[in-house]
Coordinates of C-alpha atoms and ligand atoms in Angstrom, one line a residue:
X1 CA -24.3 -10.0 -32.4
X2 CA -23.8 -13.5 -34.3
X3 CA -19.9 -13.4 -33.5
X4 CA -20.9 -12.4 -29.7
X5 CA -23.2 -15.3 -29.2
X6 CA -20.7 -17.9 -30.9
X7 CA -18.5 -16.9 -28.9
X8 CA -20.5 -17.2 -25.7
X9 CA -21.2 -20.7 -26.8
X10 CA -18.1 -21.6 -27.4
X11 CA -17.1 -20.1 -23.8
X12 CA -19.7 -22.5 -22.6
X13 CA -18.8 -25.4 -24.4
X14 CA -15.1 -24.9 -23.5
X15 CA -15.9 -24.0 -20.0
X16 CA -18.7 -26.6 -19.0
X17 CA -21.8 -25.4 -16.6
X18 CA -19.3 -25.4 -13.8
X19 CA -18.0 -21.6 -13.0
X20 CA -20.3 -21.8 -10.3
X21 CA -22.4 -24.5 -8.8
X22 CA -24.9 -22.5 -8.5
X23 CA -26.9 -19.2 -8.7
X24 CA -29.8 -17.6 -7.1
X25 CA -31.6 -16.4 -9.6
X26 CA -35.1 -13.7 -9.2
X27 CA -36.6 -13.3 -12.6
X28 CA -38.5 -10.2 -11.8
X29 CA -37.7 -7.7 -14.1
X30 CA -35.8 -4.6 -13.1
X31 CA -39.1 -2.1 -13.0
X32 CA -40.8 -4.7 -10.3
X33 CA -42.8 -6.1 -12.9
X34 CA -43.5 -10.2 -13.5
X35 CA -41.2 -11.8 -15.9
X36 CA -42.6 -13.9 -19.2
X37 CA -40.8 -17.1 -20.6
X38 CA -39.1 -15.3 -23.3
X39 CA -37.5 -12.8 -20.8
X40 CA -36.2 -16.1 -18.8
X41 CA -35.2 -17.7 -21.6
X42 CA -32.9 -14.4 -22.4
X43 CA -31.8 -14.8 -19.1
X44 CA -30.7 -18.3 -19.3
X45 CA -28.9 -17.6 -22.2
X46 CA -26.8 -15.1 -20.4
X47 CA -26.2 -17.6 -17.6
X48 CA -25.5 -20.7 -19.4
X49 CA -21.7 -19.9 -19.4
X50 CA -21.6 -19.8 -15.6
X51 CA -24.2 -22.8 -14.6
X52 CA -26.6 -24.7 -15.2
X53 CA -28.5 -24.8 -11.8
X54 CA -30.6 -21.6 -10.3
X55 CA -32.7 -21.1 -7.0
X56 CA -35.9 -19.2 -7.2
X57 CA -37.9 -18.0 -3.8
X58 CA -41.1 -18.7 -4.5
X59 CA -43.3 -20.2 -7.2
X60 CA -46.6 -17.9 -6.4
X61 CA -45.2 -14.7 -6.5
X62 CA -45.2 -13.5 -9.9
X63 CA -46.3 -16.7 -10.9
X64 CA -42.5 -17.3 -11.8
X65 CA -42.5 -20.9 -11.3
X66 CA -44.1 -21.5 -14.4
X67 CA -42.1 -19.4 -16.9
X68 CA -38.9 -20.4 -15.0
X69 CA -39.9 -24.1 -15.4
X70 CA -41.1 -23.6 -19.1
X71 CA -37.8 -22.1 -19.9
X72 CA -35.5 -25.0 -18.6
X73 CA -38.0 -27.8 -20.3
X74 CA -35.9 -30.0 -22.6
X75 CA -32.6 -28.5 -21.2
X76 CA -30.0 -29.4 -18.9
X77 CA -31.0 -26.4 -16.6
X78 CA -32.1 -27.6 -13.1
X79 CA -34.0 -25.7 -10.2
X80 CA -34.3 -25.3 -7.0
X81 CA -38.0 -24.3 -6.1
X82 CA -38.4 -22.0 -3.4
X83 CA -42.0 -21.3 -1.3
X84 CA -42.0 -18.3 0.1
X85 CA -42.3 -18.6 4.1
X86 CA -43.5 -15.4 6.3
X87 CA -45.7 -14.3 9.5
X88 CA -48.6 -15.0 7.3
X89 CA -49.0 -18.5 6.1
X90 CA -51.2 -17.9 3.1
X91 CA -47.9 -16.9 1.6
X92 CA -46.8 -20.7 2.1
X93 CA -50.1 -22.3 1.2
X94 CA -50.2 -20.1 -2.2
X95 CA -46.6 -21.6 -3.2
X96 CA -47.7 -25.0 -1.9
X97 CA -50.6 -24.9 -4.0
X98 CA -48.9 -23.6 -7.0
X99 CA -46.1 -26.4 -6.0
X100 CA -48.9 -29.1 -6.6
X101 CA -50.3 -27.8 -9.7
X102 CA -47.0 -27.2 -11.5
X103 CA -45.9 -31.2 -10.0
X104 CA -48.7 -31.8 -12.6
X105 CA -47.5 -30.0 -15.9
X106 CA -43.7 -30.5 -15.7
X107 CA -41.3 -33.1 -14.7
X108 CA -40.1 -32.6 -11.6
X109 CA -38.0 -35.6 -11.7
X110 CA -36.0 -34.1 -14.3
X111 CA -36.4 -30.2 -13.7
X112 CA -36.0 -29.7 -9.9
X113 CA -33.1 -30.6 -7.7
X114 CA -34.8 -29.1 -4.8
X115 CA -37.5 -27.8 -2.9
X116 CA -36.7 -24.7 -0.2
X117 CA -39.1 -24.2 2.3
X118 CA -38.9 -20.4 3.1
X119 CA -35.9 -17.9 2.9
X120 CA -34.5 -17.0 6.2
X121 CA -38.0 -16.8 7.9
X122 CA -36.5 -17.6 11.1
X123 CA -34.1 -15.1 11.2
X124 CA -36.9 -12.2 10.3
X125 CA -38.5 -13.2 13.2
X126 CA -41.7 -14.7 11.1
X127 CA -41.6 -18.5 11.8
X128 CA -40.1 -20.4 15.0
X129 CA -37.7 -23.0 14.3
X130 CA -40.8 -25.5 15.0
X131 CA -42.9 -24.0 12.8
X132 CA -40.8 -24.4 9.9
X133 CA -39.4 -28.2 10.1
X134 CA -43.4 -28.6 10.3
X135 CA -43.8 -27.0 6.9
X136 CA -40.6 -29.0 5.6
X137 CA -42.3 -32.3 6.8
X138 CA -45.6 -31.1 5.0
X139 CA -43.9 -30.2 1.8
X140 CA -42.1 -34.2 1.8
X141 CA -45.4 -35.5 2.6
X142 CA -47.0 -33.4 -0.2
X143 CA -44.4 -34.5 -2.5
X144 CA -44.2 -38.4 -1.4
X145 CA -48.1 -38.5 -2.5
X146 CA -47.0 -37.1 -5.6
X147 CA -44.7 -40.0 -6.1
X148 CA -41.8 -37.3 -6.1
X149 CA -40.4 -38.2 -2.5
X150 CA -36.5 -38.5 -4.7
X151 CA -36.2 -34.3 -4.7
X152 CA -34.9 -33.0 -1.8
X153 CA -36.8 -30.5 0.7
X154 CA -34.6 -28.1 2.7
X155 CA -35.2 -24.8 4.0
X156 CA -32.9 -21.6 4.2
X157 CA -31.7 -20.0 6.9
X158 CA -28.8 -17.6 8.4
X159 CA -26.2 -19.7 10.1
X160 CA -26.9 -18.2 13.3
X161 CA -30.8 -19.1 13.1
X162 CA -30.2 -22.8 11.7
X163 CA -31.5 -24.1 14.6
X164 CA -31.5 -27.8 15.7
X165 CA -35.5 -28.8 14.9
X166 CA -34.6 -27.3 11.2
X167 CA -32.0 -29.6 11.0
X168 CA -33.2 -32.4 11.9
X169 CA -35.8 -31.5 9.9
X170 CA -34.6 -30.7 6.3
X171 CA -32.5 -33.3 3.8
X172 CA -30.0 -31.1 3.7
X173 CA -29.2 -27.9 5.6
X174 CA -29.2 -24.6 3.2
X175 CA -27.2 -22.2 5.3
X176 CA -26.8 -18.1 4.1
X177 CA -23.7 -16.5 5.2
X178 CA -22.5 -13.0 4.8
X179 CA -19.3 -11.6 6.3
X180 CA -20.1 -8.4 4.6
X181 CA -23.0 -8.1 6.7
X182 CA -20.7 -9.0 10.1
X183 CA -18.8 -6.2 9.6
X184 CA -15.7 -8.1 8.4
X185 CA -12.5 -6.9 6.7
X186 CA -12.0 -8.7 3.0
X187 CA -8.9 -10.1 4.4
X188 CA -10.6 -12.5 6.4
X189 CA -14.1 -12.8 5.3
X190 CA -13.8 -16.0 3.4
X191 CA -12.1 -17.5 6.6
X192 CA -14.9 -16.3 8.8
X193 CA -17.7 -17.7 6.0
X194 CA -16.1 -21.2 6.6
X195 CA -16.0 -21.1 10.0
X196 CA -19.6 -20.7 10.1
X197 CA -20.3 -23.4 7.4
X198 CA -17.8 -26.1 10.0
X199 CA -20.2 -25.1 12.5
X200 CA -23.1 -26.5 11.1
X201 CA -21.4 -29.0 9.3
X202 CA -20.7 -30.3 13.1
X203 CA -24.2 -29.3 14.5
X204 CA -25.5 -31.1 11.0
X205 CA -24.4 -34.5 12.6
X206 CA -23.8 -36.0 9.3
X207 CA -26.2 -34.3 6.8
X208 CA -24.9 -32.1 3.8
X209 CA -24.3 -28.4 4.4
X210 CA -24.7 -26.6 1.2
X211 CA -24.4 -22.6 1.1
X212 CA -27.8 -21.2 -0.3
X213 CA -26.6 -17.9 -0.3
X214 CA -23.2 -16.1 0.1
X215 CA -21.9 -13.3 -1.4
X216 CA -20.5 -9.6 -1.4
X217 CA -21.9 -6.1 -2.7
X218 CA -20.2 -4.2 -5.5
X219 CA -21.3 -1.0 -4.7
X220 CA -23.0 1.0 -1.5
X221 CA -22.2 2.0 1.7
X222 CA -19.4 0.2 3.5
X223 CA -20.4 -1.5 6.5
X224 CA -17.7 -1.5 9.4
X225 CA -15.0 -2.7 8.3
X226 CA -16.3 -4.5 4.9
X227 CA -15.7 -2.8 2.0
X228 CA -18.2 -2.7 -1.0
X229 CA -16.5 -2.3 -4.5
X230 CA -16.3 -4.3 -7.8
X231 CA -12.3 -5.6 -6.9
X232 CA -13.6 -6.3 -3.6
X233 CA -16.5 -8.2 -4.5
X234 CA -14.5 -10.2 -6.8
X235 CA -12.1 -11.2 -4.6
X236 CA -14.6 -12.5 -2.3
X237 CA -16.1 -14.6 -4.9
X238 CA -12.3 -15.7 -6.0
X239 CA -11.6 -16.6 -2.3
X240 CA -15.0 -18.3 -1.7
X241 CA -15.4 -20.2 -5.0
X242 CA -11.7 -22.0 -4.9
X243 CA -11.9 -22.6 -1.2
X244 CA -15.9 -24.3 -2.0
X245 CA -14.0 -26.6 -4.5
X246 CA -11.1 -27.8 -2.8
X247 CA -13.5 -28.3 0.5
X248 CA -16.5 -29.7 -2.1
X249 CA -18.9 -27.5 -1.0
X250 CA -22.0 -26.6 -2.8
X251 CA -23.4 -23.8 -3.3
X252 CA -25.4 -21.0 -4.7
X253 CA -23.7 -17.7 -5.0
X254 CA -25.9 -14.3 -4.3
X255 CA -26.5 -13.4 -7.2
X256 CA -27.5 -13.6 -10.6
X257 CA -27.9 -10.2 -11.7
X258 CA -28.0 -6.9 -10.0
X259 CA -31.5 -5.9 -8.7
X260 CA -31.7 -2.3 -9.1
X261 CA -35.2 -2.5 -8.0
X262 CA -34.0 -4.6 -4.4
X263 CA -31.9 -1.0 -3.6
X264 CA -35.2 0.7 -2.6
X265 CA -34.9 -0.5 0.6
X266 CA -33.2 2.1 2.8
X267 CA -32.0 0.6 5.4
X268 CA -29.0 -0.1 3.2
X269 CA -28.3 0.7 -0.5
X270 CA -26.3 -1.6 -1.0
X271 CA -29.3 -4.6 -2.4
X272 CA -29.1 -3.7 -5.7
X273 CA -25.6 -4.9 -6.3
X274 CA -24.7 -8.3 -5.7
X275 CA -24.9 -9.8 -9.3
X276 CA -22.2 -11.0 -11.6
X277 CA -23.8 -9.9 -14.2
X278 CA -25.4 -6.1 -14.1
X279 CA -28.9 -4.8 -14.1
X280 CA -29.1 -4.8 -17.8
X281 CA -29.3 -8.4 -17.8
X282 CA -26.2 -8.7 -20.1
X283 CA -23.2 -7.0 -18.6
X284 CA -20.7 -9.2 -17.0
X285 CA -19.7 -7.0 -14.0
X286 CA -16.2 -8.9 -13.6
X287 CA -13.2 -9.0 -15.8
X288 CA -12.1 -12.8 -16.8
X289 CA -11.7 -14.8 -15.9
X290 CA -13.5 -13.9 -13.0
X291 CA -11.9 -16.3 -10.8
X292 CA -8.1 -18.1 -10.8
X293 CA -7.9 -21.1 -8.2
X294 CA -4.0 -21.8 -7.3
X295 CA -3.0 -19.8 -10.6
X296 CA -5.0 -22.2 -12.9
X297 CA -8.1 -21.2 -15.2
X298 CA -11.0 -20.8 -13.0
X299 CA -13.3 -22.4 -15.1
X300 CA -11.5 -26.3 -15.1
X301 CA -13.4 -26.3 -11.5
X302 CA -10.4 -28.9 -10.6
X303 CA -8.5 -26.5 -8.5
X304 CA -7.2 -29.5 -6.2
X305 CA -5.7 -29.2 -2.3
X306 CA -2.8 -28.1 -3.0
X307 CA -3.2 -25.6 -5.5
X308 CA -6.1 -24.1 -2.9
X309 CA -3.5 -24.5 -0.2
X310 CA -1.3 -22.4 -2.6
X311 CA -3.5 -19.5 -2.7
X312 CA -5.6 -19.2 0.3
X313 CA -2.7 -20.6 2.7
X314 CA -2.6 -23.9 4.8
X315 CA -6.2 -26.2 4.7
X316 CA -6.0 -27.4 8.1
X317 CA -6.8 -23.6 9.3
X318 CA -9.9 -24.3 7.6
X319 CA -10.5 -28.0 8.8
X320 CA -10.1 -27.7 11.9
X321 CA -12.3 -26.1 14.7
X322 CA -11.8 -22.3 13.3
X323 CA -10.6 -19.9 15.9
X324 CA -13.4 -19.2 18.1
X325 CA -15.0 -16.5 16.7
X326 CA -18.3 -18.5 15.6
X327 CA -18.3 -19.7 19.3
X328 CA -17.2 -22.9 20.8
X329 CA -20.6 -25.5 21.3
X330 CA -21.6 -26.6 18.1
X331 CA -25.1 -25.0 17.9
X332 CA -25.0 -21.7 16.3
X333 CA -28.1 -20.6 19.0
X334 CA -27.6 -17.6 20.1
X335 CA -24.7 -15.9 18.0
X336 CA -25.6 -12.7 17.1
X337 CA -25.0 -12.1 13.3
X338 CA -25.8 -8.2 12.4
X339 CA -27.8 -7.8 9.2
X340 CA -29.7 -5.8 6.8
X341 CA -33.2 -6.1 7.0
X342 CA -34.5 -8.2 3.3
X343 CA -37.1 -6.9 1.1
X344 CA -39.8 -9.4 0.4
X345 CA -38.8 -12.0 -2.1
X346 CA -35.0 -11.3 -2.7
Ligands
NAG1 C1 -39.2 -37.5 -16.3 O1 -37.8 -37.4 -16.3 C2 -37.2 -38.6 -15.8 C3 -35.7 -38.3 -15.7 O2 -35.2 -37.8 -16.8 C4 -37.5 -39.7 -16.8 O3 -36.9 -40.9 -16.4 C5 -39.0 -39.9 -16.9 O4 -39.3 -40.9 -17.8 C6 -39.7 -38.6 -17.2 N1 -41.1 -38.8 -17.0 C7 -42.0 -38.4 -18.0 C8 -43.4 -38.6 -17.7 O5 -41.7 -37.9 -19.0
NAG2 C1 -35.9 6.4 0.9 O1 -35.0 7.3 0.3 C2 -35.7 8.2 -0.5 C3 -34.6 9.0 -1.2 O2 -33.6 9.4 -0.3 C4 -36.7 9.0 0.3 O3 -37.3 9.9 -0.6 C5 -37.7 8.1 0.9 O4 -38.6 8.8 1.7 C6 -37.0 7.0 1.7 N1 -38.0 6.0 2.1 C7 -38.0 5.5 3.4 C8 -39.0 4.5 3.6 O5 -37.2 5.8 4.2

């Protein structure tokens, strides 16, 4: 045990916070149940060598907010805060509420990166495109008058439901994309993922596009022409992470740790498995390193231009205006992206 956690320090030291940018992160345990401070704090340990930033979706539910914040105090670990955003807006005014109060016992200033304003509410059919840049606009207010108008307030949303009032609307546009869930063959999901993320980096008109969510199951039913497996997955998160860094996208892969619990929803069993890290909260699910950029150690996070261009074949396919197949105007209105249905609070 002492060697094991010297050397995952040493790992961390040696390989900085910067395997990933970033990681959505739900601390619920894997029975359903609500997490406590020392369970995060296990957690975090576990993560350290991969990041040192994590998304949650809501503050309210489970009351996660506050063992998630407790757990990062006096760290480098920063946050993204999520509210949770449906049909029924006491959900929202719970995790504004809880926003407030916890704006009052911990430093924000130093803890949070970001606020997120709902989790692909739009593309659920619970909020209209209106309805949620008003809640964005509300949740800056709320946090100007709380003298914290420096963190960012976005909200997430499929690519195909980023519509032009959330734009405008947000700091910076959180977009989710998963070619898994298109129906697309490994061989070209990564190139299909950044055509969508050119797509609103044009509709964006200037503002950041950061990816809050991308990512690809390691087990479960296949789904057209996407595969699920544990090489697959890994090669999606090889192809994705090194093509991120030499196009300096941020981003926060899906996910921290498989959620056994998430696979009770039927309408696809494949939820459970998305993690780098298993459902026992310790397993690494990939062999190391987990990803190579251009030949060179993943976790330098320098992979540069050409050692991208190297590996994943010539950049301007990727700068320029994609091949069509995420449409030609650049508003992503009215694409049609086929999807699982999402369990509450994923
Ligand atoms: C909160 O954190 C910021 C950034 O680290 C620091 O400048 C500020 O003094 C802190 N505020 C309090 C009240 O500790
Ligand atoms: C889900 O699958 C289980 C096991 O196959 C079954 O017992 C249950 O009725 C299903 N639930 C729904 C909502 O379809």
């Amino acid at each position: 045990m002492r060697l094991s956690f010297s050397l995952l320090a040493l790992a961390s030291t040696v390989l900085g916070a910067s395997q990933f940018h970033g990681l959505n992160y739900n601390p619920k345990r894997q029975d359903g149940s609500c997490p406590n401070v020392y369970q995060v704090q296990a957690d975090l340990k576990v993560l350290r060598p991969y990041t040192n930033k994590l998304r949650i979706y809501s503050v309210k539910d489970c009351n996660q907010g506050e063992p998630v914040l407790r757990a990062m105090q006096n760290t480098d670990w920063k946050v993204e805060l999520g509210l949770w955003v449906d049909s029924n807006d006491a959900s929202y005014e719970a995790d504004k509420q809880e926003l407030i109060r916890l704006a009052g016992v911990f430093n924000f200033t130093q803890q949070v990166n970001a606020v997120v304003v709902g989790s692909e509410a739009i593309y659920r059919g619970e909020q209209t495109a209106e309805q949620l840049a008003s809640k964005v606009g509300e949740i800056k207010a709320v946090l100007a008058q709380l003298g914290l108008q420096g963190i960012p307030v976005t909200s997430s949303e499929t690519w195909p439901t980023y519509y032009q009032p959330l734009i405008d609307a947000v700091d910076f546009v959180n977009m989710h994309g998963f070619p898994f869930w298109e129906g697309v063959a490994i061989d070209g999901a990564v190139d299909r993922m950044f055509e969508h993320i050119h797509t609103l980096q044009r509709a964006a008109n200037g503002k950041k596009v950061v990816v809050g969510e991308t990512g690809w199951p390691s087990a479960g039913d296949n789904y057209g022409a996407a595969v699920t497996g544990v090489a697959t997955a890994q090669r999606y998160l090889q192809q994705f992470v090194c093509r991120a860094i030499a196009e300096d996208i941020d981003y926060y892969y899906f996910n921290s740790f498989d959620q056994s619990w998430a696979s009770t929803n039927n309408a696809s069993n494949v939820e459970g498995h998305w993690g780098i890290v298993l459902d026992d909260y310790v397993t690494p699910k990939f062999s190391e390193p987990i990803y190579t950029c251009g030949g060179s150690a993943s976790a330098s996070a320098s992979a540069d231009e050409s050692a991208y261009t190297s590996a994943d074949g010539p950049s301007s396919a990727a700068a320029g205006g994609g091949t069509g197949a995420s449409g030609s105007g650049s508003k992503c209105r009215g694409t049609i992206q086929r999807r699982r249905r999402r369990r509450r609070f994923v």
